[in-house]
Amino acid sequence: MTDLSAVEQNREVPAFAISEASVGDYVALMKPRVMSLVVFTALVGLMVAPGHLHPVLGFAALLCIAIGAGAAGALNMWFDADVDAVMSRTKSRPIPAGRVLPQEALGFGMTLAVGSVAVLGLVANWLAAGMLAFTIFFYVAVYTAWLKRSTPQNIVIGGAAGAFPPMIGWAAATGAVGLESVLMFLIIFFWTPPHFWALSLWRTQDYARAGIPMLPVVAGPDETRRQILIYALVLAPIGASPWLFGYAGPIYGITAVAAGAMVAHLAMQLRRFGDTPAGDRAAKRLFGLSILYLFLLFAVLLIDDRLGAPGHGLL
Amino acid sequence: MEDNGGEDGIVLTEEQKRRRRHRSIAIALALGVLVALFYVVTIVKLGPGVLRRPL
């Protein structure tokens, strides 16, 4: 199924080397694209939370959450340098490309992790800081070091790490965990599997070569398409839940229902077309649409909140 | 001061020197931003109380 020998060859670390790293390499270590999603969802969590947080403190809290996400990204790249080196998607990352030494990435990631958690605790509160610390730990130790290489459910459970940012933003503003922030967590949690499995459908060989037991590698593309559909069908009502519970108004409700139906429709197409060029196109469209779906839902949730259009709730 | 120190020392290439200089500048900027951030956050958190302290 998998060839780990290529991965093992990349475990070797030079005893001594001169750093070739540019500033851009350190930025790349922080996974800026992932960070942008983290910052955006955390911003929405912070803004829709009840109460008032001074804009300067809100900005500082968001910066800490962003840096914490960057720390998790750097530590992930440090641990995963061996598998990154054998995957075409990741082999040009700073460590496998030889521009950043593993120990530099480790030091960079740990410094950012400790600094971001400490500053968030001082700027906002220690509940938010504790949640940020747990998120970094969960992403690095639970997802990267354990689940990613051991189970096809890796991104299902590991997806929790990406789902925490709006809860951290909410906690930074309120010092508590509210039901609305839990709903935002659940939206991202159930969004993650169809999003990543759609990507992994056309990256199966890459993951197999790296020895990563992604669902298409272990259970095959058919089972992956079936599970994508199940998660898409579960995601649709969860996406609408802030409106159903009365936390968001009808603008959000209509958007969430329509966007959820589109994702579910594309997941059905993906399952129907199977291993055909149309199926491959559907997988790529679903991947792209899923990113748009999440940005759209959180953007409209924020707009809805700013417009002051509370819903009445159906549940 | 020369980077190589002696004949047997490590000699950085011009590219390595350029990248090290850029990293140093980035660290300086990051520290400057942190100083400014901590100052502003301190003022905001203390509010008017920043002037009320025992002499």
Short mmCIF file of C-alpha atoms in Angstrom, two decimals:
data_model
loop_
_atom_site.label_atom_id
_atom_site.label_comp_id
_atom_site.label_asym_id
_atom_site.label_seq_id
_atom_site.Cartn_x
_atom_site.Cartn_y
_atom_site.Cartn_z
CA MET A 1 0.00 0.00 0.00
CA THR A 2 2.65 2.52 1.01
CA ASP A 3 6.39 2.89 0.62
CA LEU A 4 7.97 4.22 3.80
CA SER A 5 11.58 3.69 2.68
CA ALA A 6 11.57 6.99 0.77
CA VAL A 7 10.25 8.69 3.87
CA GLU A 8 12.90 7.13 6.12
CA GLN A 9 15.69 8.35 3.81
CA ASN A 10 14.54 11.89 4.46
CA ARG A 11 14.83 11.48 8.23
CA GLU A 12 18.56 12.24 8.09
CA VAL A 13 19.47 15.67 9.41
CA PRO A 14 22.84 17.25 8.65
CA ALA A 15 25.04 17.72 11.71
CA PHE A 16 25.95 21.23 10.67
CA ALA A 17 24.80 23.60 7.97
CA ILE A 18 24.65 27.31 7.24
CA SER A 19 21.16 28.75 7.18
CA GLU A 20 20.00 29.61 3.68
CA ALA A 21 16.61 30.83 4.91
CA SER A 22 15.09 34.01 3.58
CA VAL A 23 12.41 35.99 5.43
CA GLY A 24 9.89 34.54 2.97
CA ASP A 25 10.84 31.01 4.06
CA TYR A 26 9.93 31.82 7.64
CA VAL A 27 6.65 33.32 6.46
CA ALA A 28 6.00 30.12 4.48
CA LEU A 29 6.65 28.06 7.64
CA MET A 30 3.64 29.76 9.21
CA LYS A 31 1.34 28.53 6.39
CA PRO A 32 -0.09 31.98 5.55
CA ARG A 33 -3.06 30.61 3.56
CA VAL A 34 -4.22 28.47 6.48
CA MET A 35 -3.53 31.43 8.75
CA SER A 36 -5.83 33.66 6.69
CA LEU A 37 -8.75 31.29 7.30
CA VAL A 38 -7.90 31.09 11.01
CA VAL A 39 -7.73 34.89 11.32
CA PHE A 40 -10.99 35.37 9.45
CA THR A 41 -13.00 32.81 11.46
CA ALA A 42 -11.46 34.07 14.73
CA LEU A 43 -12.36 37.64 13.74
CA VAL A 44 -15.97 36.61 13.18
CA GLY A 45 -16.05 34.76 16.53
CA LEU A 46 -14.66 37.86 18.24
CA MET A 47 -16.98 40.31 16.48
CA VAL A 48 -20.28 38.43 16.92
CA ALA A 49 -19.60 37.73 20.60
CA PRO A 50 -21.70 39.74 23.05
CA GLY A 51 -20.02 42.49 25.00
CA HIS A 52 -17.34 44.91 23.93
CA LEU A 53 -13.61 44.44 23.52
CA HIS A 54 -11.46 47.51 22.91
CA PRO A 55 -10.35 47.51 19.23
CA VAL A 56 -6.67 47.59 20.21
CA LEU A 57 -7.12 44.55 22.47
CA GLY A 58 -9.19 42.83 19.77
CA PHE A 59 -6.43 43.44 17.22
CA ALA A 60 -3.78 42.16 19.64
CA ALA A 61 -5.87 39.07 20.40
CA LEU A 62 -6.31 38.35 16.68
CA LEU A 63 -2.57 38.81 16.14
CA CYS A 64 -1.88 36.28 18.90
CA ILE A 65 -4.32 33.78 17.37
CA ALA A 66 -2.68 34.29 13.94
CA ILE A 67 0.82 33.82 15.39
CA GLY A 68 -0.38 30.76 17.32
CA ALA A 69 -1.69 29.30 14.05
CA GLY A 70 1.66 30.13 12.44
CA ALA A 71 3.45 28.35 15.29
CA ALA A 72 1.34 25.25 14.73
CA GLY A 73 2.14 25.41 11.00
CA ALA A 74 5.89 25.70 11.63
CA LEU A 75 5.87 22.80 14.11
CA ASN A 76 3.80 20.74 11.65
CA MET A 77 6.38 21.39 8.91
CA TRP A 78 9.20 20.51 11.32
CA PHE A 79 7.65 17.14 12.19
CA ASP A 80 6.42 16.38 8.67
CA ALA A 81 9.61 17.32 6.78
CA ASP A 82 10.22 13.66 5.91
CA VAL A 83 6.82 13.07 4.30
CA ASP A 84 6.72 16.57 2.79
CA ALA A 85 9.91 15.70 0.88
CA VAL A 86 8.24 12.84 -1.03
CA MET A 87 4.97 14.62 -1.87
CA SER A 88 4.89 16.77 -5.02
CA ARG A 89 2.54 19.26 -3.33
CA THR A 90 4.90 19.87 -0.40
CA LYS A 91 8.44 19.02 -1.50
CA SER A 92 9.29 22.67 -2.19
CA ARG A 93 8.46 23.68 1.40
CA PRO A 94 11.38 25.38 3.21
CA ILE A 95 12.63 22.35 5.20
CA PRO A 96 12.53 19.59 2.55
CA ALA A 97 13.94 22.08 0.03
CA GLY A 98 16.90 22.57 2.40
CA ARG A 99 16.43 26.31 2.89
CA VAL A 100 15.47 26.08 6.58
CA LEU A 101 17.09 23.64 9.00
CA PRO A 102 14.70 21.44 11.02
CA GLN A 103 16.06 22.75 14.32
CA GLU A 104 15.49 26.34 13.11
CA ALA A 105 11.84 25.54 12.35
CA LEU A 106 11.45 23.84 15.74
CA GLY A 107 12.91 26.83 17.58
CA PHE A 108 10.85 29.27 15.53
CA GLY A 109 7.62 27.32 16.10
CA MET A 110 8.15 26.88 19.84
CA THR A 111 9.04 30.56 20.32
CA LEU A 112 5.92 31.68 18.48
CA ALA A 113 3.75 29.15 20.35
CA VAL A 114 4.89 30.19 23.83
CA GLY A 115 4.88 33.90 22.93
CA SER A 116 1.41 33.92 21.35
CA VAL A 117 -0.20 32.01 24.23
CA ALA A 118 1.45 34.17 26.91
CA VAL A 119 0.56 37.46 25.21
CA LEU A 120 -3.04 36.36 24.52
CA GLY A 121 -3.40 35.50 28.21
CA LEU A 122 -2.13 38.93 29.22
CA VAL A 123 -4.03 40.88 26.55
CA ALA A 124 -7.38 39.06 26.67
CA ASN A 125 -7.85 36.29 29.23
CA TRP A 126 -6.39 32.93 30.20
CA LEU A 127 -9.37 30.90 28.95
CA ALA A 128 -8.67 32.10 25.40
CA ALA A 129 -4.94 31.56 25.92
CA GLY A 130 -5.54 28.03 27.24
CA MET A 131 -7.71 27.25 24.22
CA LEU A 132 -5.02 28.56 21.87
CA ALA A 133 -2.40 26.42 23.64
CA PHE A 134 -4.67 23.37 23.39
CA THR A 135 -5.27 24.05 19.67
CA ILE A 136 -1.52 24.21 18.95
CA PHE A 137 -0.96 21.04 21.01
CA PHE A 138 -3.85 19.27 19.29
CA TYR A 139 -2.65 20.18 15.79
CA VAL A 140 0.99 19.29 16.39
CA ALA A 141 0.89 16.37 18.84
CA VAL A 142 -2.50 14.78 18.22
CA TYR A 143 -3.02 15.42 14.49
CA THR A 144 0.47 15.76 13.00
CA ALA A 145 2.47 13.36 15.15
CA TRP A 146 -0.21 10.75 15.79
CA LEU A 147 -3.42 10.69 13.74
CA LYS A 148 -2.04 11.80 10.37
CA ARG A 149 0.18 8.73 10.00
CA SER A 150 -2.01 6.19 11.77
CA THR A 151 -5.68 6.45 10.74
CA PRO A 152 -7.82 7.42 7.74
CA GLN A 153 -9.93 9.39 10.23
CA ASN A 154 -6.92 11.72 10.66
CA ILE A 155 -8.48 14.83 9.17
CA VAL A 156 -11.89 14.17 10.78
CA ILE A 157 -10.53 14.29 14.33
CA GLY A 158 -7.64 16.59 13.46
CA GLY A 159 -10.14 19.00 11.93
CA ALA A 160 -10.99 20.10 15.46
CA ALA A 161 -7.75 22.10 15.49
CA GLY A 162 -8.95 24.20 12.58
CA ALA A 163 -12.39 24.57 14.15
CA PHE A 164 -11.23 26.17 17.42
CA PRO A 165 -10.27 29.71 16.18
CA PRO A 166 -13.83 31.20 16.27
CA MET A 167 -14.24 29.77 19.78
CA ILE A 168 -10.93 31.36 20.80
CA GLY A 169 -12.05 34.68 19.32
CA TRP A 170 -15.35 34.40 21.21
CA ALA A 171 -13.53 33.48 24.44
CA ALA A 172 -11.13 36.42 24.00
CA ALA A 173 -14.11 38.79 23.85
CA THR A 174 -16.30 37.23 26.53
CA GLY A 175 -14.07 35.09 28.75
CA ALA A 176 -16.54 32.23 28.25
CA VAL A 177 -17.69 29.54 25.82
CA GLY A 178 -21.14 30.15 24.35
CA LEU A 179 -23.47 27.87 22.38
CA GLU A 180 -23.08 30.13 19.32
CA SER A 181 -19.30 29.66 19.40
CA VAL A 182 -19.82 25.89 19.66
CA LEU A 183 -22.03 26.04 16.55
CA MET A 184 -19.25 27.88 14.69
CA PHE A 185 -16.85 25.15 15.84
CA LEU A 186 -19.20 22.46 14.52
CA ILE A 187 -19.56 24.17 11.12
CA ILE A 188 -15.79 24.07 10.54
CA PHE A 189 -15.49 20.59 12.09
CA PHE A 190 -18.02 19.05 9.68
CA TRP A 191 -16.75 21.15 6.77
CA THR A 192 -13.21 19.77 7.05
CA PRO A 193 -13.76 16.14 5.84
CA PRO A 194 -15.51 16.93 2.53
CA HIS A 195 -13.02 19.75 1.93
CA PHE A 196 -9.85 17.68 2.47
CA TRP A 197 -11.16 14.41 1.02
CA ALA A 198 -12.11 16.24 -2.20
CA LEU A 199 -8.48 17.41 -2.39
CA SER A 200 -7.09 13.98 -1.50
CA LEU A 201 -9.14 12.32 -4.29
CA TRP A 202 -6.80 13.74 -6.92
CA ARG A 203 -3.73 13.55 -4.66
CA THR A 204 -4.13 9.88 -3.76
CA GLN A 205 -0.82 8.75 -5.29
CA ASP A 206 1.00 11.55 -3.51
CA TYR A 207 -0.37 10.49 -0.12
CA ALA A 208 0.26 6.80 -0.86
CA ARG A 209 3.90 7.49 -1.76
CA ALA A 210 4.35 9.42 1.49
CA GLY A 211 2.77 6.62 3.56
CA ILE A 212 -0.12 8.80 4.75
CA PRO A 213 -3.26 6.66 5.28
CA MET A 214 -5.71 9.15 3.79
CA LEU A 215 -9.19 7.71 3.22
CA PRO A 216 -8.84 7.30 -0.60
CA VAL A 217 -5.54 5.44 -0.05
CA VAL A 218 -6.93 3.06 2.58
CA ALA A 219 -10.62 2.65 1.67
CA GLY A 220 -10.58 3.65 -2.01
CA PRO A 221 -12.15 6.56 -3.92
CA ASP A 222 -15.70 5.10 -3.90
CA GLU A 223 -15.87 4.92 -0.12
CA THR A 224 -14.33 8.42 0.04
CA ARG A 225 -17.04 9.81 -2.24
CA ARG A 226 -19.71 8.11 -0.10
CA GLN A 227 -18.32 9.64 3.09
CA ILE A 228 -17.94 13.07 1.44
CA LEU A 229 -21.65 12.92 0.62
CA ILE A 230 -22.58 11.88 4.19
CA TYR A 231 -20.55 14.75 5.69
CA ALA A 232 -21.95 17.22 3.11
CA LEU A 233 -25.51 16.20 4.07
CA VAL A 234 -24.70 16.62 7.77
CA LEU A 235 -22.92 19.92 7.12
CA ALA A 236 -25.94 21.56 5.42
CA PRO A 237 -28.21 21.71 8.55
CA ILE A 238 -25.26 22.45 10.84
CA GLY A 239 -24.30 25.35 8.56
CA ALA A 240 -27.81 26.72 9.02
CA SER A 241 -27.86 26.07 12.79
CA PRO A 242 -26.96 29.64 13.90
CA TRP A 243 -30.18 30.74 12.13
CA LEU A 244 -32.19 27.72 13.38
CA PHE A 245 -31.18 28.53 16.97
CA GLY A 246 -32.01 32.20 16.51
CA TYR A 247 -28.47 33.54 16.68
CA ALA A 248 -28.54 34.82 13.10
CA GLY A 249 -31.18 36.45 10.93
CA PRO A 250 -32.88 35.40 7.70
CA ILE A 251 -30.04 36.71 5.48
CA TYR A 252 -27.72 34.20 7.06
CA GLY A 253 -30.40 31.50 7.02
CA ILE A 254 -31.09 31.82 3.28
CA THR A 255 -27.35 31.96 2.48
CA ALA A 256 -26.53 28.92 4.62
CA VAL A 257 -29.40 26.83 3.24
CA ALA A 258 -28.56 27.72 -0.38
CA ALA A 259 -24.80 27.20 0.04
CA GLY A 260 -25.34 23.94 1.95
CA ALA A 261 -27.64 22.68 -0.82
CA MET A 262 -24.98 23.54 -3.44
CA VAL A 263 -22.27 21.64 -1.55
CA ALA A 264 -24.60 18.65 -1.08
CA HIS A 265 -25.57 18.73 -4.78
CA LEU A 266 -21.92 18.75 -5.85
CA ALA A 267 -21.16 15.89 -3.44
CA MET A 268 -24.02 13.90 -5.05
CA GLN A 269 -22.59 14.62 -8.52
CA LEU A 270 -19.17 13.52 -7.31
CA ARG A 271 -20.63 10.20 -6.12
CA ARG A 272 -22.66 9.69 -9.32
CA PHE A 273 -19.79 10.42 -11.76
CA GLY A 274 -17.28 8.21 -9.89
CA ASP A 275 -13.92 7.50 -11.55
CA THR A 276 -14.52 9.54 -14.68
CA PRO A 277 -13.09 12.86 -15.92
CA ALA A 278 -16.42 14.43 -14.88
CA GLY A 279 -15.90 12.95 -11.40
CA ASP A 280 -12.40 14.48 -11.21
CA ARG A 281 -13.81 17.84 -12.25
CA ALA A 282 -16.56 17.53 -9.62
CA ALA A 283 -13.91 16.82 -6.93
CA LYS A 284 -11.96 19.94 -7.87
CA ARG A 285 -15.15 22.02 -8.03
CA LEU A 286 -16.21 20.71 -4.61
CA PHE A 287 -12.81 21.60 -3.15
CA GLY A 288 -13.06 25.15 -4.51
CA LEU A 289 -16.70 25.55 -3.54
CA SER A 290 -16.04 24.30 0.00
CA ILE A 291 -13.52 27.14 0.57
CA LEU A 292 -16.05 29.64 -0.77
CA TYR A 293 -18.77 28.05 1.41
CA LEU A 294 -16.87 28.60 4.64
CA PHE A 295 -15.81 32.16 3.81
CA LEU A 296 -19.34 33.00 2.71
CA LEU A 297 -21.03 31.61 5.83
CA PHE A 298 -18.72 33.40 8.24
CA ALA A 299 -18.79 36.64 6.20
CA VAL A 300 -22.60 36.66 6.15
CA LEU A 301 -22.72 35.74 9.85
CA LEU A 302 -20.61 38.84 10.54
CA ILE A 303 -22.65 41.08 8.21
CA ASP A 304 -25.89 39.76 9.72
CA ASP A 305 -24.60 40.55 13.20
CA ARG A 306 -23.46 44.06 12.18
CA LEU A 307 -26.87 44.74 10.61
CA GLY A 308 -28.42 43.79 13.91
CA ALA A 309 -30.87 41.39 12.32
CA PRO A 310 -31.40 38.78 15.02
CA GLY A 311 -33.35 35.68 14.13
CA HIS A 312 -36.18 34.21 16.12
CA GLY A 313 -35.03 30.62 15.91
CA LEU A 314 -36.88 27.59 14.71
CA LEU A 315 -35.55 25.20 17.34
CA MET B 1 34.89 42.50 10.79
CA GLU B 2 35.34 39.58 8.40
CA ASP B 3 32.91 36.66 8.60
CA ASN B 4 35.59 34.08 7.93
CA GLY B 5 37.76 35.01 10.96
CA GLY B 6 40.65 32.80 9.85
CA GLU B 7 41.66 30.83 6.83
CA ASP B 8 39.96 27.64 8.05
CA GLY B 9 36.74 29.37 9.12
CA ILE B 10 33.41 29.29 7.35
CA VAL B 11 33.10 31.85 4.61
CA LEU B 12 29.55 32.98 3.89
CA THR B 13 28.60 33.59 0.30
CA GLU B 14 27.23 36.97 -0.69
CA GLU B 15 23.75 35.41 -0.95
CA GLN B 16 24.01 33.96 2.56
CA LYS B 17 25.13 37.35 3.90
CA ARG B 18 22.23 39.06 2.11
CA ARG B 19 19.68 36.61 3.53
CA ARG B 20 21.16 36.92 7.03
CA ARG B 21 20.91 40.71 6.79
CA HIS B 22 17.27 40.47 5.72
CA ARG B 23 16.49 38.06 8.60
CA SER B 24 18.14 40.48 11.03
CA ILE B 25 16.07 43.38 9.71
CA ALA B 26 12.88 41.30 9.99
CA ILE B 27 13.69 40.40 13.61
CA ALA B 28 14.35 44.08 14.40
CA LEU B 29 11.04 45.10 12.83
CA ALA B 30 9.16 42.36 14.71
CA LEU B 31 10.70 43.49 18.00
CA GLY B 32 9.79 47.10 17.22
CA VAL B 33 6.18 46.14 16.49
CA LEU B 34 6.05 44.14 19.75
CA VAL B 35 7.36 47.10 21.77
CA ALA B 36 4.74 49.40 20.20
CA LEU B 37 2.00 46.80 20.71
CA PHE B 38 2.87 46.20 24.38
CA TYR B 39 2.99 49.96 25.00
CA VAL B 40 -0.42 50.60 23.43
CA VAL B 41 -2.00 47.54 25.08
CA THR B 42 -0.66 48.64 28.46
CA ILE B 43 -2.14 52.12 28.05
CA VAL B 44 -5.49 50.68 26.92
CA LYS B 45 -5.70 48.13 29.75
CA LEU B 46 -4.71 50.58 32.45
CA GLY B 47 -6.76 53.44 31.02
CA PRO B 48 -6.76 56.58 33.15
CA GLY B 49 -5.26 54.52 35.96
CA VAL B 50 -1.86 54.79 34.28
CA LEU B 51 -1.47 58.20 35.92
CA ARG B 52 -2.80 57.12 39.35
CA ARG B 53 0.14 55.60 41.14
CA PRO B 54 1.78 56.24 44.49
CA LEU B 55 4.72 58.60 44.29
#
